[in-house]
Short mmCIF file of C-alpha atoms in Angstrom, two decimals:
data_model
loop_
_atom_site.label_atom_id
_atom_site.label_comp_id
_atom_site.label_asym_id
_atom_site.label_seq_id
_atom_site.Cartn_x
_atom_site.Cartn_y
_atom_site.Cartn_z
CA UNK A 20 14.76 -6.35 38.51
CA UNK A 21 18.06 -8.06 37.11
CA UNK A 22 16.35 -10.35 34.24
CA UNK A 23 18.86 -9.88 32.15
CA UNK A 24 21.83 -8.19 34.36
CA UNK A 25 22.07 -11.41 36.64
CA UNK A 26 19.32 -14.90 36.02
CA UNK A 27 20.21 -14.89 32.32
CA UNK A 28 24.36 -15.28 32.49
CA UNK A 29 23.17 -17.19 35.51
CA UNK A 30 21.35 -19.72 33.77
CA UNK A 31 23.96 -19.75 30.68
CA UNK A 32 26.53 -20.02 32.79
CA UNK A 33 25.30 -23.19 34.93
CA UNK A 34 23.72 -25.28 31.55
CA UNK A 35 25.79 -24.35 29.24
CA UNK A 36 28.47 -27.25 30.45
CA UNK A 37 29.32 -28.42 26.49
CA UNK A 38 27.02 -30.97 26.24
CA UNK A 39 23.62 -29.10 25.07
CA UNK A 40 23.66 -26.11 23.12
CA UNK A 41 22.20 -22.82 24.91
CA UNK A 42 19.84 -19.78 23.18
CA UNK A 43 19.36 -16.89 24.59
CA UNK A 44 16.19 -15.07 22.68
CA UNK A 45 15.85 -11.84 23.58
CA UNK A 46 13.87 -8.79 22.03
CA UNK A 47 15.01 -7.07 18.51
CA UNK A 48 15.67 -3.62 20.79
CA UNK A 49 17.55 -5.67 23.63
CA UNK A 50 20.05 -7.36 21.36
CA UNK A 51 23.05 -5.00 22.02
CA UNK A 52 22.17 -4.80 25.87
CA UNK A 53 21.85 -8.55 26.12
CA UNK A 54 25.19 -9.33 24.35
CA UNK A 55 27.11 -6.09 26.18
CA UNK A 56 25.55 -7.50 29.33
CA UNK A 57 26.72 -11.04 28.63
CA UNK A 58 30.29 -10.37 27.60
CA UNK A 59 31.12 -8.46 30.55
CA UNK A 60 29.14 -10.92 32.75
CA UNK A 61 32.03 -13.95 31.34
CA UNK A 62 34.60 -11.40 30.46
CA UNK A 63 36.50 -12.63 33.66
CA UNK A 64 38.80 -15.30 33.34
CA UNK A 65 37.48 -17.80 35.84
CA UNK A 66 34.18 -17.79 34.15
CA UNK A 67 35.23 -16.65 31.11
CA UNK A 68 32.32 -17.29 27.91
CA UNK A 69 31.95 -17.18 24.62
CA UNK A 70 28.86 -14.97 23.27
CA UNK A 71 27.26 -15.38 19.66
CA UNK A 72 24.92 -14.12 17.49
CA UNK A 73 22.86 -15.96 15.56
CA UNK A 74 21.20 -13.96 12.41
CA UNK A 75 19.41 -15.30 10.13
CA UNK A 76 16.43 -13.75 7.78
CA UNK A 77 14.65 -15.18 3.96
CA UNK A 78 17.32 -13.96 1.72
CA UNK A 79 20.32 -16.49 3.44
CA UNK A 80 20.57 -19.40 2.96
CA UNK A 81 21.83 -22.18 5.41
CA UNK A 82 25.12 -22.81 4.79
CA UNK A 83 28.01 -25.11 6.41
CA UNK A 84 29.89 -22.88 7.42
CA UNK A 85 25.81 -21.11 9.78
CA UNK A 86 25.88 -24.87 10.78
CA UNK A 87 29.56 -25.53 11.87
CA UNK A 88 29.42 -22.29 13.87
CA UNK A 89 25.82 -23.70 16.18
CA UNK A 90 27.59 -26.96 16.34
CA UNK A 91 31.46 -24.57 17.37
CA UNK A 92 28.97 -23.24 20.50
CA UNK A 93 28.14 -25.75 21.96
CA UNK A 94 31.99 -27.82 22.06
CA UNK A 95 32.83 -24.07 23.53
CA UNK A 96 30.40 -24.08 25.73
CA UNK A 97 29.09 -21.02 23.62
CA UNK A 98 26.13 -18.87 24.13
CA UNK A 99 24.26 -18.59 21.16
CA UNK A 100 22.27 -14.62 21.36
CA UNK A 101 19.54 -14.41 19.31
CA UNK A 102 16.45 -12.92 18.69
CA UNK A 103 12.16 -13.98 17.60
CA UNK A 104 12.67 -12.37 14.01
CA UNK A 105 15.46 -14.81 13.09
CA UNK A 106 14.72 -17.66 14.63
CA UNK A 107 11.07 -18.20 12.38
CA UNK A 108 13.32 -17.02 9.98
CA UNK A 109 14.73 -20.08 10.17
CA UNK A 110 11.97 -22.42 10.94
CA UNK A 111 10.30 -21.39 8.01
CA UNK A 112 13.51 -20.87 5.86
CA UNK A 113 13.04 -24.83 6.42
CA UNK A 114 9.42 -25.28 5.74
CA UNK A 115 9.32 -23.54 2.12
CA UNK A 116 12.78 -25.37 1.66
CA UNK A 117 10.35 -28.65 1.65
CA UNK A 118 7.41 -27.28 0.49
CA UNK A 119 10.02 -26.04 -2.77
CA UNK A 120 11.12 -30.16 -2.37
CA UNK A 121 8.21 -30.78 -2.43
CA UNK A 122 6.07 -29.28 -5.26
CA UNK A 123 9.78 -28.73 -7.44
CA UNK A 124 9.04 -25.14 -7.86
CA UNK A 125 12.32 -24.10 -8.22
CA UNK A 126 14.34 -22.60 -10.67
CA UNK A 127 15.58 -25.16 -12.86
CA UNK A 128 20.13 -25.47 -13.11
CA UNK A 129 19.80 -26.49 -16.64
CA UNK A 130 23.32 -25.16 -17.34
CA UNK A 131 24.75 -28.77 -17.61
CA UNK A 132 23.40 -29.61 -21.01
CA UNK A 133 24.06 -25.58 -21.81
CA UNK A 134 27.61 -25.55 -21.19
CA UNK A 135 27.78 -29.00 -23.33
CA UNK A 136 26.44 -27.38 -26.15
CA UNK A 137 28.63 -24.65 -25.79
CA UNK A 138 31.78 -26.23 -26.31
CA UNK A 139 31.49 -28.56 -29.00
CA UNK A 140 30.22 -25.53 -30.31
CA UNK A 141 34.06 -23.45 -29.30
CA UNK A 142 31.84 -21.09 -27.91
CA UNK A 143 33.00 -18.87 -24.25
CA UNK A 144 31.14 -19.85 -22.15
CA UNK A 145 28.99 -17.92 -20.10
CA UNK A 146 29.47 -16.65 -17.08
CA UNK A 147 28.68 -18.56 -13.78
CA UNK A 148 26.01 -16.73 -11.45
CA UNK A 149 26.21 -17.76 -7.18
CA UNK A 150 22.16 -17.42 -7.06
CA UNK A 151 21.79 -20.23 -9.20
CA UNK A 152 19.42 -22.95 -6.81
CA UNK A 153 18.71 -26.43 -8.30
CA UNK A 154 17.36 -29.60 -7.34
CA UNK A 155 20.87 -30.54 -5.47
CA UNK A 156 21.63 -27.25 -3.76
CA UNK A 157 18.40 -27.26 -2.08
CA UNK A 158 18.46 -30.83 -0.97
CA UNK A 159 21.52 -29.69 0.79
CA UNK A 160 20.41 -26.60 2.78
CA UNK A 161 17.40 -28.83 3.35
CA UNK A 162 20.07 -31.64 5.22
CA UNK A 163 22.05 -28.68 7.17
CA UNK A 164 18.69 -26.72 8.32
CA UNK A 165 18.27 -30.37 9.44
CA UNK A 166 20.67 -30.83 11.61
CA UNK A 167 21.14 -27.55 12.71
CA UNK A 168 16.86 -27.99 14.01
CA UNK A 169 18.70 -31.21 15.93
CA UNK A 170 21.23 -28.83 18.00
CA UNK A 171 18.42 -26.88 18.89
CA UNK A 172 15.95 -29.56 19.76
CA UNK A 173 18.44 -31.46 22.01
CA UNK A 174 19.85 -27.51 23.79
CA UNK A 175 18.29 -25.51 25.90
CA UNK A 176 16.25 -21.61 25.79
CA UNK A 177 15.69 -19.35 27.88
CA UNK A 178 13.82 -16.29 26.91
CA UNK A 179 14.07 -12.52 28.09
CA UNK A 180 11.20 -10.68 28.01
CA UNK A 181 8.69 -13.89 27.35
CA UNK A 182 5.79 -11.81 27.45
CA UNK A 183 6.46 -9.74 24.46
CA UNK A 184 8.28 -12.58 22.44
CA UNK A 185 5.53 -14.95 21.91
CA UNK A 186 2.66 -12.61 22.51
CA UNK A 187 0.90 -13.12 18.95
CA UNK A 188 1.01 -9.71 17.06
CA UNK A 189 3.77 -7.67 19.15
CA UNK A 190 6.54 -10.76 17.76
CA UNK A 191 4.96 -11.41 13.97
CA UNK A 192 6.35 -12.19 10.94
CA UNK A 193 5.44 -12.14 7.72
CA UNK A 194 6.11 -15.27 5.23
CA UNK A 195 4.83 -14.95 2.10
CA UNK A 196 5.12 -17.85 0.10
CA UNK A 197 3.94 -18.43 -3.68
CA UNK A 198 3.13 -17.12 -6.80
CA UNK A 199 1.11 -13.46 -6.55
CA UNK A 200 -1.63 -13.03 -8.27
CA UNK A 201 -3.87 -9.41 -9.52
CA UNK A 202 -6.32 -9.12 -6.61
CA UNK A 203 -10.19 -9.75 -7.62
CA UNK A 204 -12.59 -7.06 -8.12
CA UNK A 205 -9.41 -4.15 -9.60
CA UNK A 206 -10.54 -1.17 -9.33
CA UNK A 207 -14.14 -1.78 -7.32
CA UNK A 208 -11.11 -3.60 -4.36
CA UNK A 209 -9.37 -0.14 -2.86
CA UNK A 210 -11.80 2.97 -3.85
CA UNK A 211 -14.83 1.37 -1.97
CA UNK A 212 -12.61 1.99 1.34
CA UNK A 213 -11.05 5.16 -0.36
CA UNK A 214 -14.73 6.43 -1.01
CA UNK A 215 -15.15 5.91 3.01
CA UNK A 216 -12.23 6.83 4.61
CA UNK A 217 -12.33 9.82 2.43
CA UNK A 218 -15.84 10.88 4.52
CA UNK A 219 -13.72 10.70 8.04
CA UNK A 220 -10.61 12.74 6.12
CA UNK A 221 -12.56 15.39 5.02
CA UNK A 222 -14.65 15.54 8.53
CA UNK A 223 -10.76 15.95 9.68
CA UNK A 224 -9.73 18.90 7.79
CA UNK A 225 -13.15 20.35 8.35
CA UNK A 226 -12.33 20.75 11.77
CA UNK A 227 -8.78 22.33 11.09
CA UNK A 228 -8.66 26.37 10.98
CA UNK A 229 -8.69 28.11 8.24
CA UNK A 230 -5.74 28.70 7.17
CA UNK A 231 -4.49 24.41 6.97
CA UNK A 232 -6.64 22.87 5.75
CA UNK A 233 -5.67 21.28 2.72
CA UNK A 234 -6.28 23.51 -0.63
CA UNK A 235 -8.79 21.06 -2.23
CA UNK A 236 -10.94 21.36 0.01
CA UNK A 237 -11.22 25.02 0.09
CA UNK A 238 -11.25 24.09 -4.46
CA UNK A 239 -14.31 22.26 -3.76
CA UNK A 240 -13.38 19.76 -5.15
CA UNK A 241 -13.98 17.35 -1.87
CA UNK A 242 -15.14 14.51 -3.86
CA UNK A 243 -13.80 14.95 -6.72
CA UNK A 244 -12.71 11.63 -8.62
CA UNK A 245 -14.35 9.55 -5.71
CA UNK A 246 -17.12 8.60 -7.95
CA UNK A 247 -15.82 5.21 -9.32
CA UNK A 248 -13.64 5.23 -12.80
CA UNK A 249 -16.57 2.81 -14.35
CA UNK A 250 -19.77 4.42 -13.08
CA UNK A 251 -22.65 5.18 -14.86
CA UNK A 252 -23.56 9.08 -16.01
CA UNK A 253 -26.47 10.51 -14.03
CA UNK A 254 -28.74 12.73 -15.30
CA UNK A 255 -29.14 16.05 -13.71
CA UNK A 256 -31.95 15.46 -10.94
CA UNK A 257 -30.62 11.73 -10.02
CA UNK A 258 -26.93 14.21 -8.67
CA UNK A 259 -28.32 16.97 -7.94
CA UNK A 260 -30.67 14.72 -5.31
CA UNK A 261 -27.32 12.17 -5.08
CA UNK A 262 -25.49 15.45 -3.59
CA UNK A 263 -28.13 16.85 -1.26
CA UNK A 264 -28.03 13.14 -0.01
CA UNK A 265 -23.83 13.58 0.87
CA UNK A 266 -24.59 16.39 2.31
CA UNK A 267 -26.94 15.36 4.76
CA UNK A 268 -25.09 12.36 5.30
CA UNK A 269 -21.77 14.19 5.95
CA UNK A 270 -23.39 16.81 8.94
CA UNK A 271 -24.28 13.75 10.72
CA UNK A 272 -21.28 11.99 11.00
CA UNK A 273 -19.45 15.34 11.59
CA UNK A 274 -22.06 15.21 14.57
CA UNK A 275 -21.73 12.09 15.53
CA UNK A 276 -17.28 12.13 15.52
CA UNK A 277 -18.09 15.19 17.70
CA UNK A 278 -20.13 13.54 20.02
CA UNK A 279 -17.08 10.52 20.54
CA UNK A 280 -13.97 12.97 20.57
CA UNK A 281 -16.26 14.00 23.67
CA UNK A 282 -17.13 11.55 25.43
CA UNK A 283 -13.45 9.98 24.81
CA UNK A 284 -14.63 7.21 21.97
CA UNK A 285 -12.93 9.35 19.41
CA UNK A 286 -9.49 11.33 19.37
CA UNK A 287 -8.71 14.31 17.02
CA UNK A 288 -4.23 14.28 18.64
CA UNK A 289 -2.48 13.20 15.74
CA UNK A 290 -5.51 12.45 13.42
CA UNK A 291 -8.81 11.25 13.71
CA UNK A 292 -8.54 7.67 15.52
CA UNK A 293 -11.41 4.84 16.92
CA UNK A 294 -10.65 3.99 20.53
CA UNK A 295 -14.33 2.53 21.69
CA UNK A 296 -15.11 -0.42 19.14
CA UNK A 297 -18.33 -0.45 20.57
CA UNK A 298 -19.35 2.78 20.05
CA UNK A 299 -18.42 2.63 16.42
CA UNK A 300 -20.79 -0.09 15.67
CA UNK A 301 -23.82 1.06 18.02
CA UNK A 302 -23.24 4.75 16.05
CA UNK A 303 -21.19 5.64 13.68
CA UNK A 304 -21.79 2.27 11.33
CA UNK A 305 -25.12 3.07 10.36
CA UNK A 306 -24.22 6.09 9.44
CA UNK A 307 -21.05 4.77 7.27
CA UNK A 308 -23.48 2.48 5.56
CA UNK A 309 -25.00 5.86 4.85
CA UNK A 310 -22.86 7.40 3.08
CA UNK A 311 -21.52 4.24 1.42
CA UNK A 312 -24.54 3.42 -0.45
CA UNK A 313 -24.35 6.77 -2.26
CA UNK A 314 -21.24 5.55 -3.42
CA UNK A 315 -22.32 2.27 -4.91
CA UNK A 316 -25.49 4.18 -5.91
CA UNK A 317 -23.48 6.30 -8.16
CA UNK A 318 -21.27 3.25 -9.54
CA UNK A 319 -24.59 0.54 -10.65
CA UNK A 320 -26.29 -0.85 -7.18
CA UNK A 321 -29.13 -0.73 -8.58
CA UNK A 322 -31.22 -3.64 -8.43
CA UNK A 323 -32.07 -3.52 -4.70
CA UNK A 324 -33.78 -1.28 -2.94
CA UNK A 325 -32.30 0.73 0.32
CA UNK A 326 -33.34 -0.12 2.90
CA UNK A 327 -32.44 -3.89 1.31
CA UNK A 328 -28.76 -3.19 1.24
CA UNK A 329 -28.50 -0.93 4.13
CA UNK A 330 -29.35 -4.88 5.67
CA UNK A 331 -26.68 -6.21 3.76
CA UNK A 332 -24.61 -4.39 4.44
CA UNK A 333 -25.02 -4.41 8.54
CA UNK A 334 -25.55 -7.88 7.98
CA UNK A 335 -23.61 -10.98 7.15
CA UNK A 336 -23.82 -9.65 3.27
CA UNK A 337 -25.85 -10.71 1.08
CA UNK A 338 -26.20 -14.68 1.64
CA UNK A 339 -26.72 -13.61 5.32
CA UNK A 340 -29.00 -11.19 4.42
CA UNK A 341 -31.53 -11.16 1.21
CA UNK A 342 -33.58 -13.97 0.49
CA UNK A 343 -33.40 -13.09 -2.94
CA UNK A 344 -30.17 -12.43 -3.48
CA UNK A 345 -30.17 -14.23 -7.58
CA UNK A 346 -32.03 -11.59 -8.41
CA UNK A 347 -27.97 -9.27 -8.18
CA UNK A 348 -25.38 -9.46 -10.43
CA UNK A 349 -22.08 -11.26 -9.13
CA UNK A 350 -20.62 -7.18 -9.13
CA UNK A 351 -23.00 -6.74 -7.37
CA UNK A 352 -23.27 -9.64 -5.16
CA UNK A 353 -18.96 -8.77 -4.55
CA UNK A 354 -19.87 -4.92 -3.59
CA UNK A 355 -22.20 -5.76 -1.38
CA UNK A 356 -19.74 -8.26 0.53
CA UNK A 357 -16.93 -6.40 -0.14
CA UNK A 358 -18.58 -3.36 1.73
CA UNK A 359 -19.55 -5.63 4.60
CA UNK A 360 -16.43 -6.80 5.32
CA UNK A 361 -15.21 -2.81 5.99
CA UNK A 362 -18.51 -1.44 7.46
CA UNK A 363 -17.61 -4.66 9.56
CA UNK A 364 -14.08 -5.61 10.32
CA UNK A 365 -11.98 -3.43 8.34
CA UNK A 366 -12.51 -0.07 8.84
CA UNK A 367 -13.03 -0.74 12.97
CA UNK A 368 -9.58 -2.19 12.61
CA UNK A 369 -7.80 0.40 10.43
CA UNK A 370 -9.52 3.23 11.83
CA UNK A 371 -7.50 2.24 15.34
CA UNK A 372 -4.13 2.91 14.46
CA UNK A 373 -1.84 5.41 14.98
CA UNK A 374 -0.04 7.25 10.98
CA UNK A 375 3.86 6.64 11.56
CA UNK A 376 3.46 5.80 15.17
CA UNK A 377 1.74 1.94 14.00
CA UNK A 378 2.56 2.50 10.40
CA UNK A 379 3.74 4.53 7.54
CA UNK A 380 5.30 4.90 4.43
CA UNK A 381 8.97 4.52 4.11
CA UNK A 382 11.96 7.61 3.81
CA UNK A 383 13.76 7.65 1.00
CA UNK A 384 16.43 7.57 2.52
CA UNK A 385 15.51 4.42 4.87
CA UNK A 386 14.42 2.87 1.51
CA UNK A 387 17.61 3.56 0.18
CA UNK A 388 19.12 1.56 2.81
CA UNK A 389 16.99 -0.93 2.62
CA UNK A 390 17.47 -1.14 -1.23
CA UNK A 391 21.50 -1.19 -0.66
CA UNK A 392 20.78 -3.93 1.42
CA UNK A 393 18.45 -6.22 -0.87
CA UNK A 394 15.22 -5.73 1.62
CA UNK A 395 13.10 -3.37 -0.88
CA UNK A 396 10.33 -4.85 -2.63
CA UNK A 397 7.69 -3.75 -4.69
CA UNK A 398 5.18 -3.89 -1.78
CA UNK A 399 6.98 -1.94 0.66
CA UNK A 400 8.16 0.23 -1.89
CA UNK A 401 4.96 1.80 -2.98
CA UNK A 402 2.80 0.35 0.01
CA UNK A 403 2.22 1.07 4.05
CA UNK A 404 4.32 -0.64 6.49
CA UNK A 405 4.13 -1.74 10.19
CA UNK A 406 6.25 0.59 12.80
CA UNK A 407 7.34 -1.59 15.62
CA UNK A 408 7.48 3.15 17.42
CA UNK A 409 7.68 5.90 16.61
CA UNK A 410 8.96 6.18 13.17
CA UNK A 411 10.55 3.51 13.23
CA UNK A 412 9.53 0.89 11.02
CA UNK A 413 10.14 -2.73 10.62
CA UNK A 414 12.57 -4.31 8.79
CA UNK A 415 11.56 -6.48 6.54
CA UNK A 416 7.52 -7.06 7.64
CA UNK A 417 3.76 -6.38 5.80
CA UNK A 418 0.76 -6.59 6.42
CA UNK A 419 -0.56 -9.60 5.35
CA UNK A 420 -4.23 -8.70 4.41
CA UNK A 421 -4.72 -6.45 1.51
CA UNK A 422 -7.63 -5.02 2.65
CA UNK A 423 -5.55 -4.07 4.93
CA UNK A 424 -3.07 -3.19 3.11
CA UNK A 425 -5.24 -1.05 0.99
CA UNK A 426 -7.11 0.91 3.67
CA UNK A 427 -3.50 1.75 5.79
CA UNK A 428 -1.58 2.62 2.28
CA UNK A 429 -4.99 5.56 1.58
CA UNK A 430 -4.22 6.68 5.17
CA UNK A 431 -0.97 6.50 4.68
CA UNK A 432 -0.91 8.26 1.19
CA UNK A 433 -3.37 10.45 2.72
CA UNK A 434 -1.43 11.48 6.12
CA UNK A 435 1.44 12.00 4.97
CA UNK A 436 1.42 12.77 0.93
CA UNK A 437 3.83 11.75 -2.06
CA UNK A 438 6.63 11.60 -1.67
CA UNK A 439 9.27 12.87 -4.63
CA UNK A 440 9.84 9.28 -6.27
CA UNK A 441 6.56 9.06 -6.07
CA UNK A 442 5.49 12.03 -8.05
CA UNK A 443 8.16 11.91 -10.73
CA UNK A 444 6.41 7.39 -11.23
CA UNK A 445 2.81 8.99 -10.99
CA UNK A 446 4.63 12.26 -13.50
CA UNK A 447 5.43 9.14 -16.44
CA UNK A 448 2.40 7.73 -15.47
CA UNK A 449 0.12 10.54 -16.31
CA UNK A 450 2.49 11.26 -19.44
CA UNK A 451 2.12 7.62 -20.58
CA UNK A 452 -1.15 7.38 -20.50
CA UNK A 453 -1.68 11.29 -21.99
CA UNK A 454 0.60 9.66 -25.61
CA UNK A 455 -1.95 6.79 -26.34
CA UNK A 456 -4.75 8.56 -26.38
CA UNK A 457 -6.67 10.43 -28.93
CA UNK A 458 -8.10 13.84 -29.74
CA UNK A 459 -6.65 16.99 -28.60
CA UNK A 460 -3.98 17.52 -25.56
CA UNK A 461 -6.45 19.52 -23.65
CA UNK A 462 -9.45 17.40 -24.01
CA UNK A 463 -7.85 14.51 -23.40
CA UNK A 464 -9.35 12.47 -19.90
CA UNK A 465 -5.11 12.24 -18.78
CA UNK A 466 -4.85 15.97 -19.25
CA UNK A 467 -8.17 17.05 -17.94
CA UNK A 468 -7.62 14.30 -14.95
CA UNK A 469 -3.70 16.73 -14.59
CA UNK A 470 -6.24 19.71 -14.95
CA UNK A 471 -8.45 19.06 -12.11
CA UNK A 472 -5.57 18.21 -9.73
CA UNK A 473 -4.15 21.01 -10.61
CA UNK A 474 -7.14 23.37 -9.75
CA UNK A 475 -7.47 21.20 -6.58
CA UNK A 476 -4.37 23.24 -5.85
CA UNK A 477 -5.76 26.18 -6.13
CA UNK A 478 -3.64 26.63 -9.41
CA UNK A 479 -4.44 26.64 -13.13
CA UNK A 480 -2.73 25.13 -15.55
CA UNK A 481 -1.06 27.75 -18.35
CA UNK A 482 -2.95 27.32 -21.86
CA UNK A 483 -6.62 26.75 -20.82
CA UNK A 484 -8.48 29.88 -20.45
CA UNK A 485 -8.37 29.80 -23.59
CA UNK A 486 -10.37 26.25 -23.84
CA UNK A 487 -12.18 28.03 -21.18
CA UNK A 488 -13.95 30.56 -23.59
CA UNK A 489 -14.76 28.10 -25.77
CA UNK A 490 -16.15 25.50 -23.77
CA UNK A 491 -18.19 28.68 -22.74
CA UNK A 492 -18.88 29.96 -26.03
CA UNK A 493 -20.02 27.11 -27.07
CA UNK A 494 -22.19 26.18 -24.12
CA UNK A 495 -23.40 29.41 -25.09
CA UNK A 496 -24.45 29.16 -28.83
CA UNK A 497 -26.56 25.75 -27.82
CA UNK A 498 -28.61 28.10 -25.77
CA UNK A 499 -29.27 30.72 -27.76
CA UNK A 500 -29.67 28.18 -30.40
CA UNK A 501 -32.67 26.60 -28.42
CA UNK A 502 -34.22 30.45 -28.43
CA UNK A 503 -33.65 30.92 -31.64
CA UNK A 504 -31.24 33.57 -31.46
CA UNK A 505 -28.05 34.25 -31.65
CA UNK A 506 -26.17 37.95 -30.97
CA UNK A 507 -23.14 39.18 -32.84
CA UNK A 508 -20.89 39.16 -29.93
CA UNK A 509 -21.40 35.31 -30.05
CA UNK A 510 -20.60 34.46 -32.67
CA UNK A 511 -17.36 36.40 -32.51
CA UNK A 512 -16.57 34.47 -29.75
CA UNK A 513 -17.58 31.47 -31.37
CA UNK A 514 -15.05 32.16 -33.72
CA UNK A 515 -18.53 31.44 -36.07
CA UNK A 516 -17.55 34.82 -38.77
CA UNK A 517 -19.71 35.69 -41.85
CA UNK A 518 -18.28 35.33 -45.65
CA UNK A 519 -16.43 39.04 -46.18
CA UNK A 520 -14.76 39.51 -49.27
CA UNK A 521 -10.58 38.19 -48.76
CA UNK A 522 -9.48 41.96 -48.98
CA UNK A 523 -11.48 42.33 -46.17
CA UNK A 524 -10.56 39.18 -43.67
CA UNK A 525 -6.51 40.24 -44.18
CA UNK A 526 -5.30 40.29 -40.70
CA UNK A 527 -8.35 38.35 -39.63
CA UNK A 528 -7.82 34.93 -40.88
CA UNK A 529 -5.15 33.59 -41.82
CA UNK A 530 -4.45 30.27 -44.44
CA UNK A 531 -3.49 27.50 -43.29
CA UNK A 532 -1.31 26.96 -46.57
CA UNK A 533 0.18 30.43 -47.91
CA UNK A 534 -0.20 30.56 -51.21
CA UNK A 535 1.35 29.20 -54.71
CA UNK A 536 3.53 30.75 -56.38
CA UNK A 537 2.21 32.55 -60.21
CA UNK A 538 3.77 30.82 -63.15
CA UNK A 539 7.17 31.97 -64.41
CA UNK A 540 5.93 34.40 -67.55
CA UNK A 541 6.71 33.47 -71.08
#
């Protein structure tokens, strides 16, 4: 009791004698309270002492004003109040400046030569922007950062709530550095976790009352679009066998999840979440391996037996579980290794998170506010972000591991649904894909995908009833062709009519072009 209100002000009063810098570091939620407490303690004339705040983030620059502010805090015996994120951001900014100067990976300021050429050619000078970065500017920022760091090294830091400030997970700051590269092994990199998480989400929807279930479950399309974009077509006997294995595996998963909920190894509220990793590895992991093997078979894993594939998924991957790993192709080995990582490490980690408490999507007002402040990169715009509390997203942090970010984002979209900006971008993307494809519009792949989505929601696309009748007529005509007979009703349904005189076909057959006009009479 009294650490923030009594002990911290007393230490700042005794240590801050004008010879060294006094910095008090508090968690971000306590910043406003600590600031008000210090100002109240040092507002009386005998104990008057300034209280300043040190704020810094990745988008900030190490300016001369910032350095002068810290120097003035030493001479005026002020207390510099800051947060762990600001201190870490400053240190990482210094490392980034040194890295850019060391590697030379910074935008070159070539305006000097360009301006000379423009003056020679008597052209209008370019508009000077304030965000130009060159080597001289980086060197100046690095020199100021080093001088500020020396003030910190010779000063004293008072850390409040040290167990939270120094916690490796509760006080983390992600700082991506370098060029962005496309993820390897796409689209399997996100289709595989989608298939694994879909099984648990399917069981969660089935446990709800019928009136609260999702429409895609009621439409019978629970596994639509989950077999992989590049999956090979299978025969009817193979697909029926796979469907039976899928139903059997889902029943075993359902029984295991019910036992886990009854034994407090899983929780159902607010959604299905994992509470015990020991129970997961002993009970749920083998069943999830069988469920994953169904998807791997559909996507082209055929050169390995079921037992060997299960050993690879449950063991140490291809190299750690197979002696004849050279017989597998590079794609098959990658699929098995990725499946092993998800079964062993990633899936239990993702299932322990609670939506809107540990992760979630940014709402539209939050995106507007962050975009106004210049803190909305594309990764935070479209992917799930970490939360620091209930409905409280972090200011700038992101999930560092790409596979964890993929799994968390899948759950976030499945729990929260699409936002309005996401739906608009999706429709535009589908429109561009449709225009790039060839063939009748209703038979293009994008159009068929759109029909599947609408039908999964319990609705029907306008104009598709005629297409369905034609497809049914074609399938019936093919069956009758095999039998050697064809009924007149099937002929009319398929659009076929026997030859008739033109006068008898008036009103039934419409010519695509009008008849030519009669020749003029002499």
